[in-house]
Every structure is written in C-alpha cells, then in structure tokens.
PDB file of C-alpha atoms in Angstrom:
ATOM      1  CA  MET O   1     193.941 -55.287  74.130  1.00  0.00           C
ATOM      2  CA  LEU O   2     190.318 -56.641  72.405  1.00  0.00           C
ATOM      3  CA  ASP O   3     189.772 -59.329  74.230  1.00  0.00           C
ATOM      4  CA  PRO O   4     190.558 -57.594  77.853  1.00  0.00           C
ATOM      5  CA  VAL O   5     188.685 -54.855  76.312  1.00  0.00           C
ATOM      6  CA  ARG O   6     185.569 -56.551  76.041  1.00  0.00           C
ATOM      7  CA  THR O   7     186.054 -58.018  79.350  1.00  0.00           C
ATOM      8  CA  ILE O   8     186.441 -54.890  81.192  1.00  0.00           C
ATOM      9  CA  ALA O   9     183.135 -53.766  79.299  1.00  0.00           C
ATOM     10  CA  ARG O  10     181.176 -56.342  80.231  1.00  0.00           C
ATOM     11  CA  ALA O  11     182.381 -56.018  84.239  1.00  0.00           C
ATOM     12  CA  ALA O  12     180.980 -52.211  83.538  1.00  0.00           C
ATOM     13  CA  GLY O  13     177.873 -53.715  82.104  1.00  0.00           C
ATOM     14  CA  LYS O  14     176.984 -55.633  85.133  1.00  0.00           C
ATOM     15  CA  ALA O  15     177.671 -52.695  87.715  1.00  0.00           C
ATOM     16  CA  ILE O  16     175.050 -50.692  85.586  1.00  0.00           C
ATOM     17  CA  LEU O  17     172.625 -53.097  85.447  1.00  0.00           C
ATOM     18  CA  GLU O  18     172.729 -53.924  89.426  1.00  0.00           C
ATOM     19  CA  VAL O  19     171.737 -50.433  89.309  1.00  0.00           C
ATOM     20  CA  TYR O  20     169.228 -50.469  86.850  1.00  0.00           C
ATOM     21  CA  ASP O  21     167.446 -53.519  88.670  1.00  0.00           C
ATOM     22  CA  ARG O  22     167.154 -51.534  92.069  1.00  0.00           C
ATOM     23  CA  GLY O  23     166.332 -48.543  90.850  1.00  0.00           C
ATOM     24  CA  PHE O  24     168.321 -44.983  91.269  1.00  0.00           C
ATOM     25  CA  GLY O  25     168.427 -40.994  92.033  1.00  0.00           C
ATOM     26  CA  VAL O  26     168.922 -38.950  89.284  1.00  0.00           C
ATOM     27  CA  GLU O  27     171.358 -35.557  88.787  1.00  0.00           C
ATOM     28  CA  LEU O  28     171.967 -33.252  86.413  1.00  0.00           C
ATOM     29  CA  LYS O  29     175.132 -32.069  85.613  1.00  0.00           C
ATOM     30  CA  ASP O  30     176.676 -28.176  85.100  1.00  0.00           C
ATOM     31  CA  ASP O  31     175.382 -28.828  81.512  1.00  0.00           C
ATOM     32  CA  ARG O  32     172.167 -29.824  82.651  1.00  0.00           C
ATOM     33  CA  SER O  33     172.647 -33.498  81.417  1.00  0.00           C
ATOM     34  CA  PRO O  34     171.865 -36.251  83.351  1.00  0.00           C
ATOM     35  CA  LEU O  35     174.034 -38.307  85.710  1.00  0.00           C
ATOM     36  CA  THR O  36     172.992 -41.940  87.697  1.00  0.00           C
ATOM     37  CA  GLU O  37     174.985 -43.777  90.311  1.00  0.00           C
ATOM     38  CA  ALA O  38     175.777 -46.385  87.444  1.00  0.00           C
ATOM     39  CA  ASP O  39     177.870 -43.427  85.136  1.00  0.00           C
ATOM     40  CA  ARG O  40     179.904 -43.461  88.142  1.00  0.00           C
ATOM     41  CA  ALA O  41     180.578 -46.967  89.127  1.00  0.00           C
ATOM     42  CA  ALA O  42     181.130 -47.797  85.356  1.00  0.00           C
ATOM     43  CA  HIS O  43     183.741 -45.140  85.133  1.00  0.00           C
ATOM     44  CA  ASP O  44     185.133 -45.926  88.536  1.00  0.00           C
ATOM     45  CA  LEU O  45     185.481 -49.687  87.223  1.00  0.00           C
ATOM     46  CA  ILE O  46     186.556 -49.164  83.469  1.00  0.00           C
ATOM     47  CA  ALA O  47     189.417 -46.756  84.360  1.00  0.00           C
ATOM     48  CA  LYS O  48     191.038 -49.233  87.264  1.00  0.00           C
ATOM     49  CA  ARG O  49     191.002 -51.857  84.709  1.00  0.00           C
ATOM     50  CA  LEU O  50     192.145 -49.940  82.167  1.00  0.00           C
ATOM     51  CA  ALA O  51     195.222 -48.650  84.262  1.00  0.00           C
ATOM     52  CA  ALA O  52     195.785 -52.325  84.579  1.00  0.00           C
ATOM     53  CA  LEU O  53     195.796 -53.105  81.567  1.00  0.00           C
ATOM     54  CA  ALA O  54     197.862 -50.507  80.125  1.00  0.00           C
ATOM     55  CA  PRO O  55     199.249 -48.581  83.076  1.00  0.00           C
ATOM     56  CA  ARG O  56     201.101 -45.795  80.608  1.00  0.00           C
ATOM     57  CA  LEU O  57     197.904 -44.850  78.419  1.00  0.00           C
ATOM     58  CA  PRO O  58     196.216 -42.263  79.626  1.00  0.00           C
ATOM     59  CA  LEU O  59     192.418 -42.124  80.028  1.00  0.00           C
ATOM     60  CA  LEU O  60     189.790 -39.536  78.743  1.00  0.00           C
ATOM     61  CA  SER O  61     186.156 -40.450  80.073  1.00  0.00           C
ATOM     62  CA  GLU O  62     182.980 -38.099  80.341  1.00  0.00           C
ATOM     63  CA  GLU O  63     183.049 -38.960  84.247  1.00  0.00           C
ATOM     64  CA  GLY O  64     186.670 -38.821  84.966  1.00  0.00           C
ATOM     65  CA  SER O  65     188.298 -35.073  85.398  1.00  0.00           C
ATOM     66  CA  GLY O  66     189.049 -32.719  83.035  1.00  0.00           C
ATOM     67  CA  VAL O  67     192.300 -32.899  80.961  1.00  0.00           C
ATOM     68  CA  ALA O  68     193.447 -28.975  79.390  1.00  0.00           C
ATOM     69  CA  TYR O  69     194.063 -29.489  75.920  1.00  0.00           C
ATOM     70  CA  ALA O  70     197.513 -28.231  76.539  1.00  0.00           C
ATOM     71  CA  ALA O  71     198.161 -31.603  78.553  1.00  0.00           C
ATOM     72  CA  ARG O  72     196.441 -34.038  76.105  1.00  0.00           C
ATOM     73  CA  ARG O  73     197.362 -32.276  72.589  1.00  0.00           C
ATOM     74  CA  THR O  74     200.410 -34.235  73.255  1.00  0.00           C
ATOM     75  CA  TRP O  75     199.000 -38.014  73.652  1.00  0.00           C
ATOM     76  CA  GLN O  76     199.416 -39.957  70.690  1.00  0.00           C
ATOM     77  CA  ARG O  77     197.588 -43.124  71.734  1.00  0.00           C
ATOM     78  CA  TYR O  78     195.107 -43.099  74.978  1.00  0.00           C
ATOM     79  CA  TRP O  79     191.397 -44.481  76.085  1.00  0.00           C
ATOM     80  CA  LEU O  80     188.199 -42.333  75.246  1.00  0.00           C
ATOM     81  CA  VAL O  81     185.840 -43.690  76.998  1.00  0.00           C
ATOM     82  CA  ASP O  82     181.734 -42.834  77.943  1.00  0.00           C
ATOM     83  CA  PRO O  83     180.876 -45.313  80.773  1.00  0.00           C
ATOM     84  CA  LEU O  84     177.440 -45.321  80.147  1.00  0.00           C
ATOM     85  CA  ASP O  85     176.327 -43.443  76.911  1.00  0.00           C
ATOM     86  CA  GLY O  86     172.253 -42.763  77.019  1.00  0.00           C
ATOM     87  CA  THR O  87     171.750 -41.817  80.449  1.00  0.00           C
ATOM     88  CA  LYS O  88     168.381 -40.756  78.841  1.00  0.00           C
ATOM     89  CA  GLU O  89     167.543 -44.026  77.614  1.00  0.00           C
ATOM     90  CA  PHE O  90     168.816 -45.735  80.913  1.00  0.00           C
ATOM     91  CA  ILE O  91     166.468 -43.445  82.973  1.00  0.00           C
ATOM     92  CA  LYS O  92     163.641 -43.976  80.353  1.00  0.00           C
ATOM     93  CA  ARG O  93     164.294 -47.840  80.916  1.00  0.00           C
ATOM     94  CA  ASN O  94     164.180 -48.716  77.442  1.00  0.00           C
ATOM     95  CA  GLY O  95     167.447 -50.745  77.398  1.00  0.00           C
ATOM     96  CA  GLU O  96     168.885 -48.483  74.650  1.00  0.00           C
ATOM     97  CA  PHE O  97     172.028 -47.763  76.518  1.00  0.00           C
ATOM     98  CA  THR O  98     175.427 -48.700  76.244  1.00  0.00           C
ATOM     99  CA  VAL O  99     179.636 -48.881  77.488  1.00  0.00           C
ATOM    100  CA  ASN O 100     181.846 -47.192  74.990  1.00  0.00           C
ATOM    101  CA  ILE O 101     185.233 -47.539  74.975  1.00  0.00           C
ATOM    102  CA  ALA O 102     188.029 -46.827  72.548  1.00  0.00           C
ATOM    103  CA  LEU O 103     191.615 -46.476  71.586  1.00  0.00           C
ATOM    104  CA  ILE O 104     192.635 -43.462  70.220  1.00  0.00           C
ATOM    105  CA  ASP O 105     196.003 -43.514  67.941  1.00  0.00           C
ATOM    106  CA  ARG O 106     196.962 -40.396  66.306  1.00  0.00           C
ATOM    107  CA  GLY O 107     193.888 -38.978  65.784  1.00  0.00           C
ATOM    108  CA  ARG O 108     191.959 -42.131  65.116  1.00  0.00           C
ATOM    109  CA  ALA O 109     189.991 -44.341  66.711  1.00  0.00           C
ATOM    110  CA  VAL O 110     191.495 -47.422  65.892  1.00  0.00           C
ATOM    111  CA  LEU O 111     189.718 -50.445  68.712  1.00  0.00           C
ATOM    112  CA  GLY O 112     186.218 -49.988  69.873  1.00  0.00           C
ATOM    113  CA  VAL O 113     184.076 -51.883  72.221  1.00  0.00           C
ATOM    114  CA  VAL O 114     180.320 -51.131  72.755  1.00  0.00           C
ATOM    115  CA  LEU O 115     178.563 -53.273  74.714  1.00  0.00           C
ATOM    116  CA  ALA O 116     174.678 -52.530  75.789  1.00  0.00           C
ATOM    117  CA  PRO O 117     174.131 -54.158  78.500  1.00  0.00           C
ATOM    118  CA  ALA O 118     170.349 -54.384  78.824  1.00  0.00           C
ATOM    119  CA  LEU O 119     170.396 -56.135  75.677  1.00  0.00           C
ATOM    120  CA  ASP O 120     173.041 -58.222  76.185  1.00  0.00           C
ATOM    121  CA  LEU O 121     174.464 -57.122  72.836  1.00  0.00           C
ATOM    122  CA  GLU O 122     177.814 -56.066  72.082  1.00  0.00           C
ATOM    123  CA  TYR O 123     179.783 -55.073  69.200  1.00  0.00           C
ATOM    124  CA  SER O 124     184.053 -54.740  69.115  1.00  0.00           C
ATOM    125  CA  ALA O 125     186.572 -54.082  66.130  1.00  0.00           C
ATOM    126  CA  ALA O 126     190.386 -53.757  66.279  1.00  0.00           C
ATOM    127  CA  ALA O 127     191.370 -54.358  62.531  1.00  0.00           C
ATOM    128  CA  ARG O 128     190.477 -52.852  59.548  1.00  0.00           C
ATOM    129  CA  GLY O 129     187.708 -55.531  58.064  1.00  0.00           C
ATOM    130  CA  ARG O 130     186.958 -57.496  60.828  1.00  0.00           C
ATOM    131  CA  ALA O 131     184.136 -56.266  63.168  1.00  0.00           C
ATOM    132  CA  PHE O 132     182.359 -58.242  65.263  1.00  0.00           C
ATOM    133  CA  ARG O 133     179.243 -58.797  66.766  1.00  0.00           C
ATOM    134  CA  ARG O 134     177.854 -60.953  69.885  1.00  0.00           C
ATOM    135  CA  ARG O 135     174.692 -61.667  70.975  1.00  0.00           C
ATOM    136  CA  ALA O 136     173.631 -62.810  74.248  1.00  0.00           C
ATOM    137  CA  ARG O 137     177.098 -63.996  75.192  1.00  0.00           C
ATOM    138  CA  GLY O 138     177.150 -66.407  71.932  1.00  0.00           C
ATOM    139  CA  ALA O 139     179.706 -66.767  69.521  1.00  0.00           C
ATOM    140  CA  LEU O 140     181.496 -63.853  67.701  1.00  0.00           C
ATOM    141  CA  GLU O 141     180.026 -63.198  63.829  1.00  0.00           C
ATOM    142  CA  PRO O 142     181.662 -61.071  61.909  1.00  0.00           C
ATOM    143  CA  ILE O 143     180.061 -57.988  60.571  1.00  0.00           C
ATOM    144  CA  ARG O 144     179.897 -55.542  57.364  1.00  0.00           C
ATOM    145  CA  VAL O 145     177.961 -53.200  55.551  1.00  0.00           C
ATOM    146  CA  ALA O 146     175.428 -52.895  53.689  1.00  0.00           C
ATOM    147  CA  ARG O 147     176.424 -52.261  49.902  1.00  0.00           C
ATOM    148  CA  PRO O 148     174.577 -51.230  47.969  1.00  0.00           C
ATOM    149  CA  ALA O 149     172.601 -49.536  50.413  1.00  0.00           C
ATOM    150  CA  ALA O 150     168.965 -50.197  50.546  1.00  0.00           C
ATOM    151  CA  ASP O 151     166.042 -48.603  48.440  1.00  0.00           C
ATOM    152  CA  PRO O 152     164.813 -46.476  50.000  1.00  0.00           C
ATOM    153  CA  PRO O 153     167.745 -46.779  52.573  1.00  0.00           C
ATOM    154  CA  ARG O 154     167.198 -46.929  56.166  1.00  0.00           C
ATOM    155  CA  VAL O 155     167.764 -44.062  58.359  1.00  0.00           C
ATOM    156  CA  VAL O 156     168.866 -44.505  61.920  1.00  0.00           C
ATOM    157  CA  CYS O 157     167.563 -41.168  63.930  1.00  0.00           C
ATOM    158  CA  SER O 158     168.113 -40.489  67.876  1.00  0.00           C
ATOM    159  CA  ARG O 159     165.286 -41.354  69.751  1.00  0.00           C
ATOM    160  CA  SER O 160     166.069 -38.510  72.209  1.00  0.00           C
ATOM    161  CA  HIS O 161     167.307 -35.395  69.880  1.00  0.00           C
ATOM    162  CA  ALA O 162     165.230 -34.305  66.898  1.00  0.00           C
ATOM    163  CA  SER O 163     166.100 -31.557  65.665  1.00  0.00           C
ATOM    164  CA  ASP O 164     164.956 -29.016  62.273  1.00  0.00           C
ATOM    165  CA  GLU O 165     168.305 -29.979  60.568  1.00  0.00           C
ATOM    166  CA  LEU O 166     167.706 -33.515  60.515  1.00  0.00           C
ATOM    167  CA  GLU O 167     164.031 -33.235  59.388  1.00  0.00           C
ATOM    168  CA  ALA O 168     165.355 -31.292  56.342  1.00  0.00           C
ATOM    169  CA  TYR O 169     168.015 -33.596  55.739  1.00  0.00           C
ATOM    170  CA  LEU O 170     165.383 -36.221  55.601  1.00  0.00           C
ATOM    171  CA  GLU O 171     163.504 -34.342  53.137  1.00  0.00           C
ATOM    172  CA  ARG O 172     165.814 -33.903  50.484  1.00  0.00           C
ATOM    173  CA  LEU O 173     167.157 -37.199  50.740  1.00  0.00           C
ATOM    174  CA  GLY O 174     163.761 -38.497  49.965  1.00  0.00           C
ATOM    175  CA  PRO O 175     161.489 -41.633  50.621  1.00  0.00           C
ATOM    176  CA  HIS O 176     163.077 -43.543  53.288  1.00  0.00           C
ATOM    177  CA  VAL O 177     162.759 -46.039  56.344  1.00  0.00           C
ATOM    178  CA  ARG O 178     163.200 -44.105  59.833  1.00  0.00           C
ATOM    179  CA  LYS O 179     164.474 -46.698  62.447  1.00  0.00           C
ATOM    180  CA  PRO O 180     164.687 -44.624  65.771  1.00  0.00           C
ATOM    181  CA  MET O 181     167.217 -45.764  68.647  1.00  0.00           C
ATOM    182  CA  GLY O 182     169.191 -44.733  71.407  1.00  0.00           C
ATOM    183  CA  SER O 183     173.134 -44.314  72.197  1.00  0.00           C
ATOM    184  CA  ALA O 184     176.059 -45.629  70.041  1.00  0.00           C
ATOM    185  CA  ILE O 185     173.671 -48.578  68.876  1.00  0.00           C
ATOM    186  CA  LYS O 186     172.909 -46.082  65.991  1.00  0.00           C
ATOM    187  CA  ILE O 187     176.386 -46.196  64.699  1.00  0.00           C
ATOM    188  CA  CYS O 188     176.942 -50.323  65.023  1.00  0.00           C
ATOM    189  CA  LEU O 189     173.755 -50.411  63.347  1.00  0.00           C
ATOM    190  CA  VAL O 190     175.276 -49.136  60.026  1.00  0.00           C
ATOM    191  CA  ALA O 191     178.077 -51.220  60.910  1.00  0.00           C
ATOM    192  CA  GLU O 192     176.108 -54.527  60.780  1.00  0.00           C
ATOM    193  CA  GLY O 193     174.175 -53.506  57.693  1.00  0.00           C
ATOM    194  CA  ALA O 194     171.028 -53.144  59.640  1.00  0.00           C
ATOM    195  CA  ALA O 195     170.903 -49.308  58.367  1.00  0.00           C
ATOM    196  CA  ASP O 196     172.341 -47.487  55.451  1.00  0.00           C
ATOM    197  CA  VAL O 197     173.178 -43.864  57.090  1.00  0.00           C
ATOM    198  CA  TYR O 198     172.985 -42.246  60.663  1.00  0.00           C
ATOM    199  CA  PRO O 199     172.879 -38.446  60.214  1.00  0.00           C
ATOM    200  CA  ARG O 200     173.635 -36.667  62.961  1.00  0.00           C
ATOM    201  CA  LEU O 201     173.414 -32.676  62.373  1.00  0.00           C
ATOM    202  CA  GLY O 202     173.611 -31.514  65.829  1.00  0.00           C
ATOM    203  CA  PRO O 203     176.287 -31.890  68.598  1.00  0.00           C
ATOM    204  CA  THR O 204     177.685 -34.951  70.568  1.00  0.00           C
ATOM    205  CA  SER O 205     181.110 -35.252  72.295  1.00  0.00           C
ATOM    206  CA  GLU O 206     184.231 -37.523  71.181  1.00  0.00           C
ATOM    207  CA  TRP O 207     183.949 -40.194  73.990  1.00  0.00           C
ATOM    208  CA  ASP O 208     180.006 -40.566  72.590  1.00  0.00           C
ATOM    209  CA  THR O 209     181.436 -41.735  69.181  1.00  0.00           C
ATOM    210  CA  ALA O 210     185.122 -43.050  69.178  1.00  0.00           C
ATOM    211  CA  ALA O 211     184.372 -46.674  69.696  1.00  0.00           C
ATOM    212  CA  ALA O 212     181.436 -47.173  67.142  1.00  0.00           C
ATOM    213  CA  GLN O 213     183.302 -45.293  64.565  1.00  0.00           C
ATOM    214  CA  ALA O 214     186.181 -47.810  65.032  1.00  0.00           C
ATOM    215  CA  ILE O 215     183.399 -50.206  64.462  1.00  0.00           C
ATOM    216  CA  LEU O 216     181.943 -48.905  61.697  1.00  0.00           C
ATOM    217  CA  GLU O 217     185.006 -48.101  59.798  1.00  0.00           C
ATOM    218  CA  CYS O 218     186.530 -51.756  60.292  1.00  0.00           C
ATOM    219  CA  ALA O 219     183.427 -53.156  59.177  1.00  0.00           C
ATOM    220  CA  GLY O 220     183.456 -51.224  55.446  1.00  0.00           C
ATOM    221  CA  GLY O 221     182.079 -47.836  56.598  1.00  0.00           C
ATOM    222  CA  SER O 222     182.696 -44.200  56.870  1.00  0.00           C
ATOM    223  CA  MET O 223     182.098 -41.443  59.530  1.00  0.00           C
ATOM    224  CA  ILE O 224     182.379 -38.113  57.874  1.00  0.00           C
ATOM    225  CA  ASP O 225     181.892 -34.517  58.692  1.00  0.00           C
ATOM    226  CA  LEU O 226     179.574 -32.688  56.176  1.00  0.00           C
ATOM    227  CA  GLU O 227     182.623 -31.564  53.935  1.00  0.00           C
ATOM    228  CA  GLY O 228     182.955 -34.862  53.652  1.00  0.00           C
ATOM    229  CA  GLN O 229     186.363 -35.643  55.788  1.00  0.00           C
ATOM    230  CA  PRO O 230     186.649 -38.488  58.153  1.00  0.00           C
ATOM    231  CA  VAL O 231     185.967 -37.654  62.046  1.00  0.00           C
ATOM    232  CA  THR O 232     189.163 -37.584  64.075  1.00  0.00           C
ATOM    233  CA  TYR O 233     189.716 -36.943  67.940  1.00  0.00           C
ATOM    234  CA  ASN O 234     191.862 -34.782  70.303  1.00  0.00           C
ATOM    235  CA  SER O 235     192.946 -32.252  67.697  1.00  0.00           C
ATOM    236  CA  LYS O 236     191.679 -28.815  69.073  1.00  0.00           C
ATOM    237  CA  GLU O 237     190.289 -27.469  72.269  1.00  0.00           C
ATOM    238  CA  GLY O 238     186.806 -28.548  73.005  1.00  0.00           C
ATOM    239  CA  LEU O 239     185.381 -32.049  72.852  1.00  0.00           C
ATOM    240  CA  LEU O 240     182.719 -31.408  70.349  1.00  0.00           C
ATOM    241  CA  ASN O 241     182.206 -33.233  67.222  1.00  0.00           C
ATOM    242  CA  PRO O 242     181.024 -31.599  64.096  1.00  0.00           C
ATOM    243  CA  SER O 243     177.761 -32.868  62.688  1.00  0.00           C
ATOM    244  CA  PHE O 244     178.445 -35.814  60.733  1.00  0.00           C
ATOM    245  CA  LEU O 245     177.264 -38.774  58.775  1.00  0.00           C
ATOM    246  CA  ALA O 246     178.030 -42.307  59.202  1.00  0.00           C
ATOM    247  CA  ILE O 247     177.863 -44.334  56.147  1.00  0.00           C
ATOM    248  CA  GLY O 248     177.726 -47.669  55.096  1.00  0.00           C
ATOM    249  CA  ASP O 249     177.659 -47.687  51.010  1.00  0.00           C
ATOM    250  CA  THR O 250     180.522 -45.109  51.037  1.00  0.00           C
ATOM    251  CA  ALA O 251     180.141 -45.403  47.031  1.00  0.00           C
ATOM    252  CA  ARG O 252     176.612 -43.602  47.520  1.00  0.00           C
ATOM    253  CA  ASP O 253     176.518 -39.858  48.147  1.00  0.00           C
ATOM    254  CA  TRP O 254     174.640 -39.227  50.880  1.00  0.00           C
ATOM    255  CA  LEU O 255     176.139 -35.679  51.465  1.00  0.00           C
ATOM    256  CA  ALA O 256     173.743 -34.399  48.418  1.00  0.00           C
ATOM    257  CA  PRO O 257     171.291 -33.404  50.433  1.00  0.00           C
ATOM    258  CA  VAL O 258     173.593 -30.951  52.562  1.00  0.00           C
ATOM    259  CA  ARG O 259     174.833 -29.334  49.509  1.00  0.00           C
ATOM    260  CA  SER O 260     171.175 -29.202  48.142  1.00  0.00           C
ATOM    261  CA  ARG O 261     170.463 -26.684  51.418  1.00  0.00           C
TER     262      ARG O 261
END
C-alpha cells in the first residue's frame, strides 16, 4: 500500500498548500494547540481516501473524533495520522510542517509516509532495510542512518519546544552540533543520516511520531524510551508518547547522559 499512501499524502499536501498560499485564520483547540483550515482539509481528504484504499482498517487521526480505548484496544491494524504536523511552523510560514500517515500493526509502526509539501520533500518506508527520500518529485533515493555517528554528534532539536530537560541532556552529552527543525522532519533527518540523534524529553502524541518511526527503523535506526525499550502504539488509554531518543548509530550508548542525571 506504500505507493497509494504516497499519493494520498501528496494530495493532502496540495490541499494544505492551497490554504498556505492564500492566508488563513487560527483557532485554539481545548488543549490550547493551534488549528487551521488546512488541518481540517487534510484530515477530510486523508480519511476519505484511506477508507477507499482499505475499507476495513480503522483510522485514528489528530483531527478526527476521539476513539475510546475500550474500542481501539481491539485494533490489530489501523491507520495513525497527523494531517498537519507542525501547525506552529505552518503558522510561522517556515515550511517545516508535514503530513504524517502511518500503518500500525500490533503496536508497531510498519509503514510510514512523511511529506513536507512546502519543501517538496517526501520520506517513506514499508519494509525493514528499505527507506526512501524523494526531493522535488524526482526519483526515490534509498536512505540509511549514519554509522558510526559523527564526532561531535549532530543533534536535531525541536524549533518550537525547548526544555530544561533537553538542555541538561545536551550538557551531559558533551560537544555536539545542534540542528533545529520542526515537525516529524527531525526523525527523518536521523533516518537519512543528516543527524545522529533526536532527544525528545517532553510530550508528543502518537500521531506525531509513528510515520517517521517506521521510516527510521527501516533505515536502520531506532526510537527508544528512556528505559531503552522501543516506542510502541495503542498500548494504553492515553495517546501521549513517553520521552524518547530517535537514534541512528544503535551501537552508541545514547542513554548514558540520561543515566548520569
């Protein structure tokens, strides 16, 4: 289903750019996070087209109606979608926002497409060892994580979510090169070998990370919590991820700065 999902992501990206180019208003959701017309347009398009592609697979989307855990705990396979990841970057008009579509199978992200429509940049994967990048709608380019990690390591950090915990981690990590970026592109930079680690020591939602995690793992990397366990999905009532590290060179002990707190 990877090619059809790529097509769906590109159609959603086109709908987002139509709003992006003509201007838009901003609302606040109950959690005070921003919402735009583009979020809704992308959600409606993705939901309709995924239902046509795989009618039996349920959908969990940031902009969809809530699904109680009592219902979704029985899901073995389902779509997990963030129609517009990085709404703050969208509002800032810096281009660092994405469409994220993932397929979850028994708690694991097994297919992912991350499209940055304003940058004309696409990442995708659906089989271990085969992850791809496409620039300006050119040919698919295979991508792999960087091994060994650079010295000093290249650390990709959120452009909009700084924290004291992150600063403490980076201080204990030692010399490093910081690369700020928005949305799920951060994890994809690790997947393509342009960065070595993305420490996210604060809250994210499951739809923020699933598509990019599938790409990272297919490119040879890993996304682990602070106990060293892989990040999984749909295992609890809440939809927040634990703090995690997205890493390329899995032979390096990226958790050492965590343990030395």
